[in-house]
Structure formats: structure tokens, C-alpha cells
């Protein structure tokens, strides 16, 4: 199970300003979207609250949005309705995707926003990537964004408290991440995330969730992509940056 059911309710407080509107989120991928026709068939397989999926539908693409979390899928369907976008939503974890879609269905699959580390260990990660690869047509592309886990692990276990209030939907919140870094890369790690909303009367409303994580090194990801028939076409990986994007095409 992915977790994220409690966080779905407060997910706005966790995402950057640039991801808040569907159009902006989709336009952050302008360069890769140039690689597919405007009526392409695309899948966002960890759709979260749906901004990317709805943004892609707004560009005229045929969009399917899936996520392991029922609450996230519900929020994506609501956002889609709000924008009158045509997005098909399905609750499915990565390994279940081939039960829902034929091989070769999509021109592009997105797995973005630091999602893949939730796959259980190296085996779970390869199985998840294998599903994504199967659903791509030959020449289709997987677009994956990731934290630079090398940096996260180097910092060790810690508590990160936001140094500013995050303002969303007329409410301010303090966001806290507790990173529980395990001794070895392959061990299960934990990340506890709390969103504490503070109102003008001083009341605090907190939501939190403990998430499991299996970080990976960039070289491991490259090997895994290759193993499932995907060839890295573009990568922004750089040990000095917090996040990177990889675009890999189906051989
Ligand atoms: C950090 S959020 C990113 C959401 C969205 N892509 C974004 O950029 O805002 C990670 C997402 O991955 C989903 N997820 C976690 N494990 C999953 C799995 N095994 N299969 C599919 N989705 C999963 C979570 O439910 C959550 O919505």
C-alpha cells in the first residue's frame, strides 16, 4: 500500500507553487512534450492530486491517470471535473497496470514528483519499471523525475521544518519532514510528513503520515531502466542538484 491517503487531503501544502495549476505543471515538461503529437496517448502512473494529468488533457492529449492511493485518484477525478478535462482515472499500483491496459498503449508514461522510491526495494522498483515499459509503444518514452537520493542519504536522519509558513486555500501551515535514513541503501527507510495548519485564532490542525521509502542510486536506476528495455535518451542527473529528470525510450 502506498500510504498518501491522509496526505491527499493536504497535498497542496506539500507541492511547490509551480505545480499548483495544471497548465503550469504541464508546461514544466514542454521540452519532452515536444517529442509527442498533441493528441498523444499518455499515462501519469503516480498522479497524486492530478495537476499534471489535467494539464496534459488541457493540451488535447488522451490522458489516463493512475495512483495506488484511492484518495489521490479521487482528488484527480475532482480536479478533472472542476476543469472539465477528459481524464480517465483508475486506482492501480504500478504492478497492477498491465491488468488494466494492453501492452504498447501509450506514447508517453510519466512517473514524476519523487514517486518511484515508494516501490519496495530493488525487486519492486524493477517490477514497477517493467509495467511502465510494457505499456509503452516501441519508441514511446518514460519520463521520470526523482530526488537525488545520494544527497538525501548523505545528510542522514534529520527533522526538516519549513522556515516559512506555506499559504494555500486561505490557510497557513508549517510543513515538517522527518527523514529516517537506514544504515544501508537497500533497507527500508521512512519519511514522516506532517502538515500543521494554523488559523488566526491560534488553533492547529495537523495531518501526518509515515511513508516507506527505498532510495536508489542513479547508476542503479540506469541499470534497471536498461533491464526493462528502456534506453536513457536524456538525463539531468547531477550530484549537485536536489532533483533530476530522466527520459528513457522503449527499444
Ligand atoms: C510524492 S507523490 C507525487 C505525486 C505527483 N506525481 C506529483 O508530482 O505531485 C507520490 C505518489 O506516488 C503514489 N504511489 C506510491 N506508491 C505507489 C505505487 N506502488 N503505485 C502507484 N503509485 C504509487 C502515491 O500515492 C503518491 O500519489
Coordinates of C-alpha atoms and ligand atoms in Angstrom, one line a residue:
X1 CA 0.0 0.0 0.0
X2 CA 1.3 3.4 -0.9
X3 CA 0.2 5.5 2.1
X4 CA -0.7 9.0 1.0
X5 CA -4.4 8.6 2.0
X6 CA -4.1 11.1 4.9
X7 CA -1.7 13.4 2.9
X8 CA -4.1 13.5 -0.1
X9 CA -6.3 15.9 1.9
X10 CA -3.4 18.4 2.5
X11 CA -1.3 17.7 -0.5
X12 CA -1.4 21.4 -1.8
X13 CA 0.8 22.4 1.2
X14 CA 3.5 19.9 0.1
X15 CA 3.9 20.9 -3.6
X16 CA 5.7 23.9 -5.0
X17 CA 3.9 26.9 -6.3
X18 CA 4.8 25.9 -9.8
X19 CA 2.9 22.6 -9.6
X20 CA -0.3 24.1 -8.3
X21 CA -2.1 24.8 -11.6
X22 CA -2.5 22.2 -14.2
X23 CA -1.2 24.4 -17.0
X24 CA 2.0 25.3 -15.2
X25 CA 2.7 21.8 -14.1
X26 CA 2.3 20.5 -17.7
X27 CA 4.3 23.4 -19.1
X28 CA 7.3 22.4 -16.9
X29 CA 7.5 19.4 -19.3
X30 CA 7.3 21.5 -22.5
X31 CA 10.6 20.1 -23.8
X32 CA 9.6 16.4 -23.6
X33 CA 6.0 17.2 -24.7
X34 CA 7.5 18.5 -28.0
X35 CA 8.5 14.8 -28.7
X36 CA 4.9 13.6 -28.9
X37 CA 1.9 14.7 -31.1
X38 CA -0.6 17.0 -29.3
X39 CA -3.2 14.1 -29.4
X40 CA -0.8 11.6 -27.9
X41 CA -1.9 8.8 -25.5
X42 CA -0.3 9.5 -22.1
X43 CA -0.3 7.9 -18.7
X44 CA 0.5 9.6 -15.4
X45 CA 1.1 6.5 -13.3
X46 CA 1.5 8.3 -9.9
X47 CA -0.9 11.1 -10.5
X48 CA -1.2 12.5 -7.0
X49 CA -3.8 15.2 -6.9
X50 CA -3.9 15.3 -10.7
X51 CA -2.5 18.7 -11.8
X52 CA -0.2 17.2 -14.4
X53 CA -2.9 14.9 -15.8
X54 CA -5.4 17.7 -16.1
X55 CA -2.8 20.0 -17.6
X56 CA -1.9 17.4 -20.3
X57 CA -5.6 16.9 -21.1
X58 CA -5.8 20.7 -21.5
X59 CA -3.2 20.4 -24.3
X60 CA -5.5 18.0 -26.1
X61 CA -3.8 14.7 -25.1
X62 CA -5.7 11.5 -24.3
X63 CA -4.8 11.1 -20.6
X64 CA -5.1 8.3 -18.1
X65 CA -4.2 9.0 -14.5
X66 CA -3.5 6.2 -12.1
X67 CA -2.3 6.0 -8.5
X68 CA -2.1 3.4 -5.7
X69 CA -3.9 5.8 -3.3
X70 CA -7.7 5.8 -3.6
X71 CA -7.8 9.3 -2.1
X72 CA -5.3 10.6 -4.6
X73 CA -7.3 9.1 -7.5
X74 CA -10.5 10.7 -6.1
X75 CA -8.8 14.1 -5.9
X76 CA -7.6 13.8 -9.5
X77 CA -11.2 12.9 -10.7
X78 CA -12.5 16.0 -8.8
X79 CA -9.8 18.3 -10.3
X80 CA -10.6 16.9 -13.7
X81 CA -14.3 17.6 -13.3
X82 CA -13.5 21.1 -12.0
X83 CA -11.5 21.9 -15.2
X84 CA -14.0 20.0 -17.4
X85 CA -11.0 17.9 -18.5
X86 CA -11.3 14.4 -20.0
X87 CA -9.1 12.3 -17.8
X88 CA -9.7 8.6 -17.2
X89 CA -8.8 7.8 -13.6
X90 CA -8.0 4.3 -12.3
X91 CA -6.8 3.2 -8.9
X92 CA -3.9 0.9 -9.6
X93 CA -0.4 0.4 -8.2
X94 CA 2.4 0.1 -10.7
X95 CA 2.4 -3.7 -10.7
X96 CA -1.3 -3.8 -11.4
X97 CA -1.1 -1.6 -14.5
X98 CA -0.8 -4.5 -17.1
X99 CA -4.2 -5.8 -15.7
X100 CA -5.8 -2.6 -16.9
X101 CA -4.1 -1.6 -20.1
X102 CA -2.7 -3.5 -23.1
X103 CA 1.0 -3.6 -23.9
X104 CA 2.0 -0.7 -26.2
X105 CA -1.0 1.5 -25.3
X106 CA 0.9 4.8 -24.5
X107 CA 3.2 7.2 -26.3
X108 CA 4.5 8.6 -23.0
X109 CA 4.3 7.5 -19.4
X110 CA 5.0 9.9 -16.6
X111 CA 6.3 8.8 -13.2
X112 CA 7.1 12.1 -11.6
X113 CA 7.4 14.1 -8.4
X114 CA 9.6 11.6 -6.5
X115 CA 7.3 8.6 -6.6
X116 CA 9.5 5.6 -7.6
X117 CA 11.3 5.4 -4.2
X118 CA 8.0 4.0 -2.8
X119 CA 8.4 0.8 -4.8
X120 CA 9.5 -1.9 -2.4
X121 CA 13.2 -2.5 -2.8
X122 CA 15.2 -3.2 -5.9
X123 CA 12.8 -6.0 -6.9
X124 CA 9.7 -3.8 -6.5
X125 CA 11.4 -1.0 -8.5
X126 CA 12.3 -3.2 -11.4
X127 CA 8.7 -4.7 -11.4
X128 CA 7.2 -1.2 -11.4
X129 CA 9.5 0.0 -14.3
X130 CA 8.7 -3.3 -16.1
X131 CA 5.0 -2.4 -16.0
X132 CA 5.6 1.1 -17.2
X133 CA 7.8 -0.2 -20.1
X134 CA 5.2 -2.8 -21.2
X135 CA 2.6 -0.1 -21.6
X136 CA 4.8 2.0 -23.9
X137 CA 4.7 1.5 -27.6
X138 CA 8.0 0.9 -29.3
X139 CA 9.8 4.3 -29.4
X140 CA 7.5 5.6 -26.6
X141 CA 9.1 7.3 -23.7
X142 CA 9.1 7.1 -19.9
X143 CA 9.6 10.5 -18.2
X144 CA 10.8 10.1 -14.6
X145 CA 11.7 12.7 -12.0
X146 CA 13.5 11.9 -8.8
X147 CA 15.1 13.3 -5.8
X148 CA 18.9 12.9 -5.8
X149 CA 18.9 10.2 -3.1
X150 CA 22.7 10.3 -2.9
X151 CA 22.3 13.8 -1.3
X152 CA 19.4 12.7 0.9
X153 CA 21.3 9.8 2.4
X154 CA 24.5 11.8 2.8
X155 CA 22.6 14.2 5.1
X156 CA 21.5 11.4 7.4
X157 CA 18.4 11.2 9.6
X158 CA 17.0 14.6 10.5
X159 CA 14.0 16.8 11.0
X160 CA 13.3 19.4 8.4
X161 CA 10.8 22.1 9.5
X162 CA 9.8 24.6 6.8
X163 CA 11.3 28.1 7.5
X164 CA 8.2 29.8 6.2
X165 CA 4.5 29.2 6.5
X166 CA 3.1 27.7 3.4
X167 CA -0.1 29.5 2.3
X168 CA -2.7 27.5 0.4
X169 CA -6.5 27.8 0.1
X170 CA -6.5 30.8 2.5
X171 CA -4.7 28.8 5.3
X172 CA -1.1 28.8 6.5
X173 CA 0.7 25.6 7.5
X174 CA 4.1 24.5 8.9
X175 CA 5.4 21.5 7.0
X176 CA 7.7 19.0 8.7
X177 CA 9.6 16.2 7.2
X178 CA 11.3 13.6 9.4
X179 CA 13.8 11.6 7.5
X180 CA 14.7 8.2 9.0
X181 CA 17.7 7.1 7.0
X182 CA 18.5 3.4 7.4
X183 CA 22.1 2.2 7.6
X184 CA 22.2 0.6 4.1
X185 CA 20.8 1.7 0.8
X186 CA 18.8 -1.4 0.3
X187 CA 17.0 -1.2 3.7
X188 CA 13.5 0.2 4.1
X189 CA 13.7 3.9 5.0
X190 CA 10.9 6.0 6.5
X191 CA 9.8 9.6 5.9
X192 CA 7.2 11.1 8.2
X193 CA 5.5 14.1 6.8
X194 CA 3.3 16.5 8.8
X195 CA 1.3 19.5 7.7
X196 CA 0.2 21.6 10.7
X197 CA -2.3 24.3 9.7
X198 CA -2.5 27.3 12.0
X199 CA -5.6 29.5 11.9
X200 CA -5.9 33.2 13.0
X201 CA -7.3 32.1 16.4
X202 CA -4.2 30.0 17.0
X203 CA -5.8 26.6 16.5
X204 CA -3.6 24.0 15.0
X205 CA -5.0 21.2 12.7
X206 CA -2.3 18.6 11.9
X207 CA -2.3 15.8 9.4
X208 CA 0.6 13.4 9.1
X209 CA 1.6 10.2 7.6
X210 CA 4.5 7.7 7.8
X211 CA 5.7 6.7 4.4
X212 CA 8.1 3.8 3.4
X213 CA 10.9 4.5 1.0
X214 CA 13.6 2.5 -0.8
X215 CA 16.0 5.1 -2.2
X216 CA 18.3 4.2 -5.1
X217 CA 21.5 5.5 -6.7
X218 CA 21.3 7.0 -10.1
X219 CA 23.5 4.2 -11.5
X220 CA 21.1 1.6 -10.2
X221 CA 18.2 3.4 -11.9
X222 CA 20.1 3.4 -15.2
X223 CA 20.7 -0.3 -14.9
X224 CA 17.1 -1.0 -14.0
X225 CA 15.8 1.0 -17.0
X226 CA 18.0 -0.9 -19.3
X227 CA 16.9 -4.2 -17.8
X228 CA 13.3 -3.5 -18.7
X229 CA 14.0 -2.5 -22.3
X230 CA 14.3 1.3 -21.8
X231 CA 17.2 3.3 -23.1
X232 CA 18.2 6.6 -21.5
X233 CA 17.8 9.4 -24.0
X234 CA 18.2 12.4 -21.8
X235 CA 19.2 12.9 -18.1
X236 CA 19.7 15.9 -16.0
X237 CA 21.3 13.9 -13.2
X238 CA 24.0 16.0 -11.4
X239 CA 25.2 15.3 -7.8
X240 CA 25.0 19.0 -7.0
X241 CA 21.2 19.2 -7.7
X242 CA 18.4 18.1 -5.5
X243 CA 16.3 16.6 -8.3
X244 CA 16.8 15.2 -11.8
X245 CA 14.8 14.1 -14.8
X246 CA 15.4 11.1 -17.0
X247 CA 13.7 10.4 -20.3
X248 CA 14.1 6.8 -21.5
X249 CA 12.7 5.4 -24.7
X250 CA 11.3 1.9 -25.4
X251 CA 13.7 -0.1 -27.5
Ligands
LIG1 C1 5.3 12.3 -3.9 S1 3.8 11.9 -4.6 C2 3.9 12.6 -6.2 C3 2.5 12.8 -6.8 C4 2.6 13.6 -8.2 N1 3.2 12.8 -9.2 C5 3.3 14.9 -8.0 O1 4.3 15.2 -8.7 O2 2.8 15.8 -7.3 C6 4.0 10.1 -4.8 C7 2.7 9.5 -5.4 O3 3.1 8.1 -5.7 C8 2.0 7.3 -5.4 N2 2.4 5.9 -5.2 C9 3.2 5.4 -4.2 N3 3.4 4.1 -4.3 C10 2.8 3.8 -5.5 C11 2.6 2.5 -6.2 N4 3.2 1.4 -5.7 N5 1.9 2.5 -7.4 C12 1.4 3.7 -7.8 N6 1.5 4.9 -7.2 C13 2.2 4.9 -6.0 C14 1.4 7.9 -4.1 O4 0.1 7.5 -3.8 C15 1.6 9.4 -4.5 O5 0.4 9.9 -5.1

